[in-house]
Amino acid sequence: MLTRLLSSAWVPGALASCFPLVSAAPSDQSLVVPGKSGFICFGQPFPPESVAPAAEEEKPVSPEEAKTGYEAFLERLNDQVKSNSYDLCPAMTIIYNSLGDELQFLPWMERAAKEGNPAAIQFVSNRRVRFLTPKTALGPEAKDCFEQMKKAAESGYDPAVISLYLFMSEGLGTRADAAAAGKFIFSACKSGSFAPRHRWLIASGRLNSFEDRNLPEVRSEVERGNDLVMYELSRLATKAEDQLQWLRAAAEKGNGRALYDLSIVFSTSKPEIGYNFLQESVKRHNPNALFTLGLLLVSPQDKLSVHVKQLNLQQDIPNGLRLIKIASMLREERACYWLGRAYFNGDCSLPKDPERAYQHFFNGMICESIPAAAAAGYMMARGIGCKQDTRQGIALLVEASNRRNARAMTLLAKLQCEGVGGIPRSALEASFTLQDAATAGDKEAFLYLATLYALGGPDLKRDSTRAEHYLKLAKQDLGEEEAQRRYDSIIAAGTWEPTP
């Protein structure tokens, strides 16, 4: 199937990101937010490269079943370490099957880490360092993370080796030392594993541009079949035909990210080919593919794009939710954000649960999602689903707004309207922020502007002319009936409340 797919693939002119409902987050959208003054976000481990299990009816789990489930989970983690695999999906699936809760992965991971499993240590330590600030990067917590990661790396487990290299180069738990980090990753190349060699090529400046493909060291890795190097070349290529060539080369070696990118390439021009690539990527447990397929399955037909409708997919909410939840456990940031909104609103057969919504937004923030950070910040500032912390919440919203996240601007405008956390109460300032949000692309911003001018405020006079103007613009974005219905509802309530 894969060979046939690759031979039939053709380039549609450019790498356009468009499988209907979602698009991959731009690489420059990583978020480093000030914590007490912030989280330090470091590179992710390589993505899983190894089929998503079918949905099962969720039911209460007995202690005996949980115990058996943990034993199966630990066995799978041990197998993962033995095979030097990056694929956490089988282990995470066991957690989900055993506990029926996508948010309960951390206790089992922490327990396995305490028992010395390198895969669990790498996962837990990487999560812990995301809560460090620049002032604590060399503190006791950071040093413990470093020692734990060193222990996991000494077992030869590649993900831990890569993480330890990042700790050394970035100065986490140890003084930053690029030279020592370079020697360490070079030494790790002796194992012959693809991941250290790929990382060394980048660290040594041998794989930083597409022209580097001609260097002897790069050519050697390509000849060895290093799919990580091939995928890196696809990202460095500037021409569509070169991108496609290297994506196909990496996909032929089973690289899940390359398969997912190919599904994006063909999603509009050749939906069937794109969907087949998506399925191949799902089989390798790529988190992006799991989320995208899950989203397609939970979406009703009238919400799908014309390209996806050609596939005649049947809505399957149980299986779709399962895929999205497992993707969130694998740190797929869009899955975390989507689940946060779904639990916040009570959408897609999920209960309305602010606490779970906040937990998903928080997990998405840890994965460097700006939308999730904005949502978590808003809930934090308001004390919705979590302990109120206006200072930290506002800091997150301001940071996300500065990064031109449209929804963050809308949420910040709501806080300005109410004067939350020491922000001067000002409907006028809120109107300016909402105008920025509309310019940045928030389709609901014009609706809230219309209601703001219709209702007025202490420093903003009612203005029916402006209200009608913004309502007209809102109808262009949201549809005439939807915009009018929501406008009338807000006016009747006397206030507006945005969804994170």
Short mmCIF file of C-alpha atoms in Angstrom, two decimals:
data_model
loop_
_atom_site.label_atom_id
_atom_site.label_comp_id
_atom_site.label_asym_id
_atom_site.label_seq_id
_atom_site.Cartn_x
_atom_site.Cartn_y
_atom_site.Cartn_z
CA MET A 1 0.00 0.00 0.00
CA LEU A 2 2.69 2.50 0.99
CA THR A 3 4.82 1.87 -2.09
CA ARG A 4 1.76 2.24 -4.30
CA LEU A 5 0.84 5.46 -2.53
CA LEU A 6 4.28 6.96 -2.96
CA SER A 7 4.46 6.06 -6.63
CA SER A 8 1.08 7.70 -7.30
CA ALA A 9 1.88 10.88 -5.37
CA TRP A 10 2.31 14.07 -7.31
CA VAL A 11 3.12 17.56 -6.11
CA PRO A 12 0.20 20.04 -6.22
CA GLY A 13 2.50 23.03 -6.67
CA ALA A 14 3.33 23.76 -3.04
CA LEU A 15 3.15 22.29 0.42
CA ALA A 16 -0.23 23.72 1.39
CA SER A 17 -1.37 22.80 4.87
CA CYS A 18 -5.01 21.94 4.66
CA PHE A 19 -6.50 18.69 5.77
CA PRO A 20 -9.84 20.35 6.22
CA LEU A 21 -10.41 21.15 9.80
CA VAL A 22 -6.96 21.58 11.26
CA SER A 23 -3.55 22.71 10.15
CA ALA A 24 -0.18 22.04 11.67
CA ALA A 25 1.00 24.72 14.05
CA PRO A 26 3.80 26.83 12.60
CA SER A 27 7.19 25.99 14.02
CA ASP A 28 7.68 29.58 15.19
CA GLN A 29 4.60 29.42 17.38
CA SER A 30 6.38 27.88 20.35
CA LEU A 31 5.56 29.65 23.56
CA VAL A 32 7.94 30.55 26.35
CA VAL A 33 5.80 32.25 28.94
CA PRO A 34 6.99 34.08 32.02
CA GLY A 35 6.14 32.02 34.96
CA LYS A 36 6.65 33.37 38.18
CA SER A 37 8.20 34.36 35.35
CA GLY A 38 7.84 31.43 33.22
CA PHE A 39 8.26 28.03 31.78
CA ILE A 40 11.42 27.04 29.93
CA CYS A 41 10.30 24.97 26.97
CA PHE A 42 12.84 22.69 25.37
CA GLY A 43 12.78 20.42 22.33
CA GLN A 44 10.35 17.56 22.16
CA PRO A 45 11.57 13.99 21.88
CA PHE A 46 11.28 12.49 18.44
CA PRO A 47 7.74 11.55 17.50
CA PRO A 48 6.47 7.98 17.73
CA GLU A 49 7.26 5.94 14.62
CA SER A 50 5.65 2.62 15.12
CA VAL A 51 -2.60 0.94 14.72
CA ALA A 52 -4.71 3.01 16.67
CA PRO A 53 -6.88 0.60 18.65
CA ALA A 54 -10.61 0.53 18.15
CA ALA A 55 -12.82 2.19 20.70
CA GLU A 56 -14.16 0.10 23.53
CA GLU A 57 -17.12 0.88 25.73
CA GLU A 58 -15.84 2.70 28.82
CA LYS A 59 -16.78 1.14 32.16
CA PRO A 60 -15.66 1.43 35.77
CA VAL A 61 -12.27 -0.11 36.46
CA SER A 62 -11.78 -2.38 39.46
CA PRO A 63 -8.55 -2.25 41.52
CA GLU A 64 -7.64 -5.70 40.21
CA GLU A 65 -8.06 -4.54 36.62
CA ALA A 66 -5.99 -1.45 37.33
CA LYS A 67 -3.22 -3.59 38.81
CA THR A 68 -3.21 -5.88 35.79
CA GLY A 69 -3.28 -2.84 33.54
CA TYR A 70 -0.24 -1.31 35.22
CA GLU A 71 1.71 -4.53 34.82
CA ALA A 72 0.84 -4.60 31.11
CA PHE A 73 1.77 -0.92 30.84
CA LEU A 74 5.16 -1.49 32.47
CA GLU A 75 5.83 -4.50 30.25
CA ARG A 76 5.11 -2.40 27.20
CA LEU A 77 7.44 0.35 28.44
CA ASN A 78 10.18 -2.22 28.99
CA ASP A 79 9.67 -3.52 25.45
CA GLN A 80 9.91 0.06 24.22
CA VAL A 81 13.26 0.52 25.92
CA LYS A 82 14.60 -2.81 24.63
CA SER A 83 13.69 -1.88 21.06
CA ASN A 84 14.90 1.70 21.58
CA SER A 85 11.54 2.90 20.31
CA TYR A 86 10.09 6.37 20.57
CA ASP A 87 6.54 5.07 20.41
CA LEU A 88 4.65 5.79 23.65
CA CYS A 89 1.26 5.12 22.07
CA PRO A 90 0.92 1.44 23.09
CA ALA A 91 1.79 2.24 26.70
CA MET A 92 -0.54 5.25 26.81
CA THR A 93 -3.33 3.20 25.25
CA ILE A 94 -3.01 0.65 28.06
CA ILE A 95 -3.39 3.46 30.60
CA TYR A 96 -6.48 4.71 28.82
CA ASN A 97 -7.97 1.23 28.53
CA SER A 98 -7.24 0.45 32.17
CA LEU A 99 -8.40 3.69 33.76
CA GLY A 100 -10.76 5.15 31.17
CA ASP A 101 -9.30 8.61 31.76
CA GLU A 102 -6.88 10.38 29.44
CA LEU A 103 -5.74 12.70 32.24
CA GLN A 104 -4.44 9.92 34.49
CA PHE A 105 -1.26 9.09 32.59
CA LEU A 106 1.09 10.97 34.92
CA PRO A 107 0.72 8.85 38.10
CA TRP A 108 1.58 5.65 36.23
CA MET A 109 4.47 7.33 34.43
CA GLU A 110 5.83 8.72 37.71
CA ARG A 111 5.55 5.31 39.37
CA ALA A 112 7.38 3.64 36.48
CA ALA A 113 10.04 6.36 36.63
CA LYS A 114 10.60 5.71 40.34
CA GLU A 115 10.99 2.03 39.48
CA GLY A 116 13.78 3.00 37.07
CA ASN A 117 12.19 2.60 33.63
CA PRO A 118 14.24 4.82 31.24
CA ALA A 119 11.26 5.65 28.99
CA ALA A 120 9.22 6.81 31.98
CA ILE A 121 12.15 8.74 33.43
CA GLN A 122 12.65 10.56 30.16
CA PHE A 123 8.95 11.42 29.91
CA VAL A 124 8.59 12.61 33.50
CA SER A 125 11.84 14.57 33.59
CA ASN A 126 11.02 16.37 30.37
CA ARG A 127 7.67 17.37 31.85
CA ARG A 128 9.21 18.53 35.13
CA VAL A 129 11.72 20.86 33.49
CA ARG A 130 8.94 22.77 31.80
CA PHE A 131 8.02 24.27 35.15
CA LEU A 132 11.48 25.66 35.78
CA THR A 133 12.23 29.37 35.55
CA PRO A 134 15.55 30.88 34.51
CA LYS A 135 16.28 31.40 38.21
CA THR A 136 15.69 27.73 39.05
CA ALA A 137 17.36 26.19 35.98
CA LEU A 138 20.32 25.20 38.18
CA GLY A 139 18.34 24.59 41.36
CA PRO A 140 17.70 21.29 43.19
CA GLU A 141 14.71 20.35 41.03
CA ALA A 142 16.66 20.94 37.83
CA LYS A 143 19.68 19.03 39.10
CA ASP A 144 17.50 16.07 40.03
CA CYS A 145 15.97 16.10 36.54
CA PHE A 146 19.45 16.14 35.06
CA GLU A 147 20.64 13.21 37.17
CA GLN A 148 17.52 11.20 36.38
CA MET A 149 17.90 11.88 32.66
CA LYS A 150 21.57 10.94 32.84
CA LYS A 151 20.58 7.64 34.44
CA ALA A 152 18.09 6.96 31.64
CA ALA A 153 20.62 7.95 28.97
CA GLU A 154 23.25 5.60 30.39
CA SER A 155 20.90 2.72 29.59
CA GLY A 156 21.34 3.61 25.91
CA TYR A 157 17.76 4.77 25.47
CA ASP A 158 17.92 7.22 22.55
CA PRO A 159 15.15 9.63 23.61
CA ALA A 160 16.92 10.09 26.94
CA VAL A 161 20.25 10.55 25.17
CA ILE A 162 18.77 13.34 23.06
CA SER A 163 17.11 14.96 26.08
CA LEU A 164 20.34 14.84 28.09
CA TYR A 165 22.14 16.50 25.21
CA LEU A 166 19.54 19.29 25.28
CA PHE A 167 19.88 19.65 29.04
CA MET A 168 23.65 20.05 28.67
CA SER A 169 23.47 22.51 25.80
CA GLU A 170 20.69 24.62 27.33
CA GLY A 171 21.97 24.58 30.90
CA LEU A 172 19.34 22.56 32.73
CA GLY A 173 20.55 21.12 35.99
CA THR A 174 24.11 21.73 34.86
CA ARG A 175 26.07 24.63 33.48
CA ALA A 176 25.42 25.16 29.77
CA ASP A 177 28.38 23.77 27.88
CA ALA A 178 27.95 23.50 24.11
CA ALA A 179 31.36 21.87 23.67
CA ALA A 180 30.67 19.16 26.26
CA ALA A 181 27.20 18.60 24.83
CA GLY A 182 28.69 18.23 21.36
CA LYS A 183 31.22 15.67 22.56
CA PHE A 184 28.48 13.78 24.35
CA ILE A 185 26.21 13.53 21.33
CA PHE A 186 29.19 12.63 19.10
CA SER A 187 30.08 9.81 21.47
CA ALA A 188 26.46 8.62 21.38
CA CYS A 189 26.76 8.25 17.60
CA LYS A 190 28.95 5.18 18.14
CA SER A 191 25.81 3.17 18.87
CA GLY A 192 24.85 3.54 15.22
CA SER A 193 21.35 4.71 16.11
CA PHE A 194 19.74 7.19 13.76
CA ALA A 195 18.57 9.68 16.39
CA PRO A 196 21.97 10.63 17.90
CA ARG A 197 23.53 10.83 14.45
CA HIS A 198 20.73 13.09 13.23
CA ARG A 199 21.10 15.32 16.28
CA TRP A 200 24.90 15.44 15.93
CA LEU A 201 24.66 16.54 12.30
CA ILE A 202 22.49 19.46 13.37
CA ALA A 203 24.57 20.32 16.44
CA SER A 204 27.81 20.30 14.46
CA GLY A 205 26.42 22.58 11.75
CA ARG A 206 26.42 19.85 9.12
CA LEU A 207 22.64 19.82 8.62
CA ASN A 208 21.43 23.40 8.77
CA SER A 209 20.61 24.08 5.12
CA PHE A 210 19.37 22.10 2.14
CA GLU A 211 22.78 22.46 0.48
CA ASP A 212 24.21 20.36 3.33
CA ARG A 213 22.71 17.29 1.67
CA ASN A 214 25.90 17.07 -0.38
CA LEU A 215 28.19 16.81 2.64
CA PRO A 216 29.79 13.35 3.03
CA GLU A 217 28.43 12.85 6.56
CA VAL A 218 24.88 13.69 5.46
CA ARG A 219 25.08 11.54 2.34
CA SER A 220 26.34 8.67 4.45
CA GLU A 221 23.32 8.86 6.78
CA VAL A 222 20.95 9.03 3.83
CA GLU A 223 22.58 5.94 2.33
CA ARG A 224 22.18 4.18 5.69
CA GLY A 225 18.46 4.90 5.50
CA ASN A 226 18.31 7.49 8.29
CA ASP A 227 14.71 8.65 7.93
CA LEU A 228 15.23 11.46 10.46
CA VAL A 229 17.88 13.03 8.25
CA MET A 230 15.68 12.60 5.20
CA TYR A 231 12.78 14.29 6.98
CA GLU A 232 15.06 17.11 8.09
CA LEU A 233 16.08 17.69 4.47
CA SER A 234 12.41 17.92 3.49
CA ARG A 235 12.02 20.72 6.04
CA LEU A 236 15.12 22.51 4.83
CA ALA A 237 14.18 22.32 1.14
CA THR A 238 12.85 25.54 -0.36
CA LYS A 239 11.34 24.11 -3.55
CA ALA A 240 8.14 22.08 -3.55
CA GLU A 241 9.61 19.33 -5.71
CA ASP A 242 12.57 18.92 -3.35
CA GLN A 243 10.29 18.89 -0.32
CA LEU A 244 8.19 16.18 -1.89
CA GLN A 245 11.22 14.13 -2.90
CA TRP A 246 12.59 14.01 0.63
CA LEU A 247 9.20 13.50 2.23
CA ARG A 248 8.69 10.48 0.00
CA ALA A 249 12.16 9.19 0.85
CA ALA A 250 11.48 9.49 4.59
CA ALA A 251 7.99 8.00 4.21
CA GLU A 252 9.41 4.98 2.41
CA LYS A 253 11.44 4.33 5.56
CA GLY A 254 8.28 4.52 7.68
CA ASN A 255 8.71 8.01 9.10
CA GLY A 256 5.35 8.93 10.62
CA ARG A 257 5.87 12.67 10.39
CA ALA A 258 6.70 12.44 6.69
CA LEU A 259 3.57 10.38 6.08
CA TYR A 260 1.51 12.94 7.96
CA ASP A 261 3.01 15.82 5.98
CA LEU A 262 2.22 13.97 2.75
CA SER A 263 -1.37 13.63 3.89
CA ILE A 264 -1.47 17.42 4.24
CA VAL A 265 0.10 17.92 0.80
CA PHE A 266 -2.60 15.90 -0.94
CA SER A 267 -5.56 16.71 1.29
CA THR A 268 -7.17 19.15 -1.14
CA SER A 269 -5.78 18.14 -4.54
CA LYS A 270 -6.09 14.36 -4.08
CA PRO A 271 -8.17 13.71 -0.93
CA GLU A 272 -8.14 9.92 -1.29
CA ILE A 273 -4.36 9.81 -1.55
CA GLY A 274 -4.07 12.26 1.32
CA TYR A 275 -6.39 10.15 3.47
CA ASN A 276 -4.41 7.00 2.72
CA PHE A 277 -1.22 8.73 3.80
CA LEU A 278 -3.03 9.83 6.95
CA GLN A 279 -4.01 6.23 7.72
CA GLU A 280 -0.44 5.08 7.18
CA SER A 281 0.74 7.73 9.62
CA VAL A 282 -1.89 6.64 12.15
CA LYS A 283 -0.59 3.10 11.90
CA ARG A 284 2.76 4.44 13.05
CA HIS A 285 1.06 6.23 15.95
CA ASN A 286 2.01 9.72 14.83
CA PRO A 287 0.21 12.05 17.32
CA ASN A 288 -0.66 14.63 14.66
CA ALA A 289 -2.27 11.95 12.52
CA LEU A 290 -4.17 10.47 15.46
CA PHE A 291 -5.64 13.87 16.27
CA THR A 292 -6.50 14.73 12.66
CA LEU A 293 -8.23 11.41 12.01
CA GLY A 294 -10.06 11.68 15.33
CA LEU A 295 -11.25 15.16 14.43
CA LEU A 296 -12.53 13.96 11.07
CA LEU A 297 -14.46 11.14 12.76
CA VAL A 298 -16.17 13.30 15.41
CA SER A 299 -17.17 16.05 12.98
CA PRO A 300 -20.68 16.01 11.47
CA GLN A 301 -20.87 15.93 7.67
CA ASP A 302 -22.04 19.53 7.35
CA LYS A 303 -18.88 20.72 9.13
CA LEU A 304 -16.47 18.90 6.83
CA SER A 305 -14.78 20.58 3.88
CA VAL A 306 -15.83 19.74 0.34
CA HIS A 307 -12.59 17.81 -0.08
CA VAL A 308 -13.20 15.55 2.90
CA LYS A 309 -16.83 14.95 1.95
CA GLN A 310 -15.50 13.15 -1.12
CA LEU A 311 -14.16 10.45 1.22
CA ASN A 312 -17.67 9.56 2.47
CA LEU A 313 -16.46 9.18 6.04
CA GLN A 314 -19.09 8.14 8.56
CA GLN A 315 -19.24 10.06 11.81
CA ASP A 316 -17.91 7.89 14.63
CA ILE A 317 -17.75 9.90 17.85
CA PRO A 318 -16.53 7.08 20.19
CA ASN A 319 -13.58 6.16 17.98
CA GLY A 320 -12.86 9.78 17.14
CA LEU A 321 -12.79 10.83 20.79
CA ARG A 322 -10.57 7.89 21.63
CA LEU A 323 -8.02 8.92 19.02
CA ILE A 324 -8.07 12.55 20.16
CA LYS A 325 -7.68 11.59 23.81
CA ILE A 326 -4.75 9.29 23.11
CA ALA A 327 -3.18 12.00 20.96
CA SER A 328 -3.45 14.38 23.92
CA MET A 329 -1.66 11.83 26.10
CA LEU A 330 1.11 11.84 23.49
CA ARG A 331 1.44 15.61 23.94
CA GLU A 332 -0.30 16.63 20.72
CA GLU A 333 -0.95 20.28 21.56
CA ARG A 334 -4.00 20.72 19.32
CA ALA A 335 -5.64 17.66 20.88
CA CYS A 336 -5.15 19.17 24.34
CA TYR A 337 -6.65 22.47 23.24
CA TRP A 338 -9.56 20.80 21.43
CA LEU A 339 -10.42 18.67 24.45
CA GLY A 340 -10.18 21.71 26.71
CA ARG A 341 -12.76 23.56 24.63
CA ALA A 342 -14.95 20.47 24.31
CA TYR A 343 -15.06 19.96 28.08
CA PHE A 344 -15.52 23.70 28.69
CA ASN A 345 -18.58 23.83 26.41
CA GLY A 346 -19.85 20.28 26.91
CA ASP A 347 -19.47 19.49 23.20
CA CYS A 348 -19.19 16.24 21.27
CA SER A 349 -20.91 14.02 23.88
CA LEU A 350 -18.47 15.14 26.57
CA PRO A 351 -19.73 16.52 29.89
CA LYS A 352 -19.37 20.19 30.71
CA ASP A 353 -16.46 20.06 33.13
CA PRO A 354 -14.40 23.24 33.77
CA GLU A 355 -11.80 21.38 35.86
CA ARG A 356 -11.05 18.88 33.11
CA ALA A 357 -11.08 21.71 30.58
CA TYR A 358 -8.45 23.58 32.57
CA GLN A 359 -6.30 20.44 32.94
CA HIS A 360 -6.31 19.92 29.18
CA PHE A 361 -5.50 23.57 28.50
CA PHE A 362 -2.69 23.34 31.05
CA ASN A 363 -1.28 20.23 29.38
CA GLY A 364 -1.48 21.99 26.03
CA MET A 365 0.41 24.94 27.48
CA ILE A 366 3.17 22.59 28.63
CA CYS A 367 3.35 21.41 25.02
CA GLU A 368 3.95 25.03 23.98
CA SER A 369 0.51 25.73 22.52
CA ILE A 370 -0.22 29.46 22.50
CA PRO A 371 -4.04 29.01 22.25
CA ALA A 372 -3.97 26.57 25.19
CA ALA A 373 -1.78 28.94 27.21
CA ALA A 374 -4.24 31.77 26.56
CA ALA A 375 -7.19 29.60 27.58
CA ALA A 376 -5.42 28.38 30.72
CA GLY A 377 -4.47 31.95 31.56
CA TYR A 378 -8.06 33.17 31.22
CA MET A 379 -9.41 30.40 33.43
CA MET A 380 -6.61 31.04 35.94
CA ALA A 381 -7.35 34.76 36.03
CA ARG A 382 -11.06 34.13 36.56
CA GLY A 383 -10.67 31.14 38.86
CA ILE A 384 -12.68 28.88 36.54
CA GLY A 385 -11.93 25.19 37.03
CA CYS A 386 -8.80 25.97 39.04
CA LYS A 387 -7.47 28.04 41.91
CA GLN A 388 -7.58 31.69 40.97
CA ASP A 389 -4.24 33.32 40.23
CA THR A 390 -4.93 36.62 38.49
CA ARG A 391 -1.28 37.64 38.21
CA GLN A 392 -0.14 34.47 36.48
CA GLY A 393 -3.29 34.25 34.36
CA ILE A 394 -2.97 37.81 33.10
CA ALA A 395 0.75 37.27 32.40
CA LEU A 396 -0.12 34.31 30.19
CA LEU A 397 -2.81 36.26 28.33
CA VAL A 398 -0.56 39.26 27.77
CA GLU A 399 2.26 37.04 26.48
CA ALA A 400 -0.08 35.19 24.12
CA SER A 401 -1.57 38.51 22.94
CA ASN A 402 1.90 39.87 22.26
CA ARG A 403 2.43 36.84 20.06
CA ARG A 404 -0.61 37.92 18.04
CA ASN A 405 -2.93 35.17 19.21
CA ALA A 406 -6.35 36.55 18.33
CA ARG A 407 -8.29 34.60 20.95
CA ALA A 408 -5.95 35.75 23.70
CA MET A 409 -6.76 39.35 22.74
CA THR A 410 -10.49 38.68 22.98
CA LEU A 411 -10.09 37.04 26.38
CA LEU A 412 -7.93 39.91 27.57
CA ALA A 413 -10.60 42.36 26.44
CA LYS A 414 -13.11 40.61 28.70
CA LEU A 415 -10.78 41.09 31.68
CA GLN A 416 -10.41 44.76 30.75
CA CYS A 417 -14.18 45.13 30.70
CA GLU A 418 -14.43 43.77 34.22
CA GLY A 419 -11.22 45.17 35.69
CA VAL A 420 -9.93 41.77 36.81
CA GLY A 421 -6.69 41.42 38.76
CA GLY A 422 -5.78 45.05 38.98
CA ILE A 423 -6.37 45.77 35.28
CA PRO A 424 -8.10 49.17 35.07
CA ARG A 425 -11.75 48.62 34.23
CA SER A 426 -12.28 50.13 30.80
CA ALA A 427 -14.78 49.24 28.10
CA LEU A 428 -12.97 51.70 25.84
CA GLU A 429 -9.65 49.85 26.17
CA ALA A 430 -11.54 46.58 25.66
CA SER A 431 -12.93 47.93 22.39
CA PHE A 432 -9.41 48.70 21.15
CA THR A 433 -8.24 45.21 22.13
CA LEU A 434 -11.22 43.62 20.37
CA GLN A 435 -10.40 45.57 17.21
CA ASP A 436 -6.89 44.12 17.38
CA ALA A 437 -8.39 40.66 17.89
CA ALA A 438 -10.61 41.07 14.83
CA THR A 439 -7.62 42.20 12.77
CA ALA A 440 -5.67 39.17 14.02
CA GLY A 441 -8.47 36.86 12.87
CA ASP A 442 -10.86 36.14 15.76
CA LYS A 443 -14.21 35.77 14.01
CA GLU A 444 -16.15 36.47 17.20
CA ALA A 445 -14.42 39.77 17.96
CA PHE A 446 -16.78 41.85 15.81
CA LEU A 447 -19.75 40.27 17.58
CA TYR A 448 -18.40 41.29 20.98
CA LEU A 449 -17.59 44.78 19.66
CA ALA A 450 -21.19 45.11 18.51
CA THR A 451 -22.54 44.15 21.93
CA LEU A 452 -19.99 46.36 23.68
CA TYR A 453 -21.19 49.45 21.83
CA ALA A 454 -24.81 48.41 22.23
CA LEU A 455 -24.47 47.99 26.01
CA GLY A 456 -21.91 50.72 26.69
CA GLY A 457 -19.81 51.04 29.82
CA PRO A 458 -18.49 53.49 32.41
CA ASP A 459 -16.10 55.05 29.88
CA LEU A 460 -17.85 54.02 26.65
CA LYS A 461 -21.06 55.62 25.48
CA ARG A 462 -23.70 53.53 23.80
CA ASP A 463 -23.46 53.89 20.05
CA SER A 464 -26.15 52.13 18.02
CA THR A 465 -24.53 53.12 14.72
CA ARG A 466 -21.24 51.45 15.62
CA ALA A 467 -23.08 48.48 17.11
CA GLU A 468 -24.94 47.94 13.82
CA HIS A 469 -21.69 48.35 11.86
CA TYR A 470 -19.86 45.71 13.87
CA LEU A 471 -22.87 43.39 13.87
CA LYS A 472 -22.88 43.57 10.08
CA LEU A 473 -19.21 42.57 10.03
CA ALA A 474 -19.93 39.76 12.51
CA LYS A 475 -22.63 38.40 10.19
CA GLN A 476 -20.06 38.17 7.42
CA ASP A 477 -17.82 36.05 9.65
CA LEU A 478 -20.36 33.97 11.57
CA GLY A 479 -23.36 33.88 9.26
CA GLU A 480 -26.37 36.18 9.49
CA GLU A 481 -28.65 33.98 11.59
CA GLU A 482 -25.93 32.80 13.98
CA ALA A 483 -24.56 36.30 14.59
CA GLN A 484 -28.03 37.80 15.15
CA ARG A 485 -29.05 34.99 17.49
CA ARG A 486 -25.94 35.34 19.62
CA TYR A 487 -26.14 39.13 19.59
CA ASP A 488 -29.73 39.08 20.83
CA SER A 489 -28.80 36.56 23.53
CA ILE A 490 -25.92 38.71 24.80
CA ILE A 491 -28.04 41.87 24.83
CA ALA A 492 -30.75 40.07 26.79
CA ALA A 493 -28.17 38.82 29.32
CA GLY A 494 -26.52 42.21 29.55
CA THR A 495 -22.99 40.82 29.30
CA TRP A 496 -20.78 38.77 26.99
CA GLU A 497 -18.71 35.75 27.95
CA PRO A 498 -16.14 34.39 25.47
CA THR A 499 -15.16 30.74 25.31
CA PRO A 500 -11.44 30.21 26.02
#
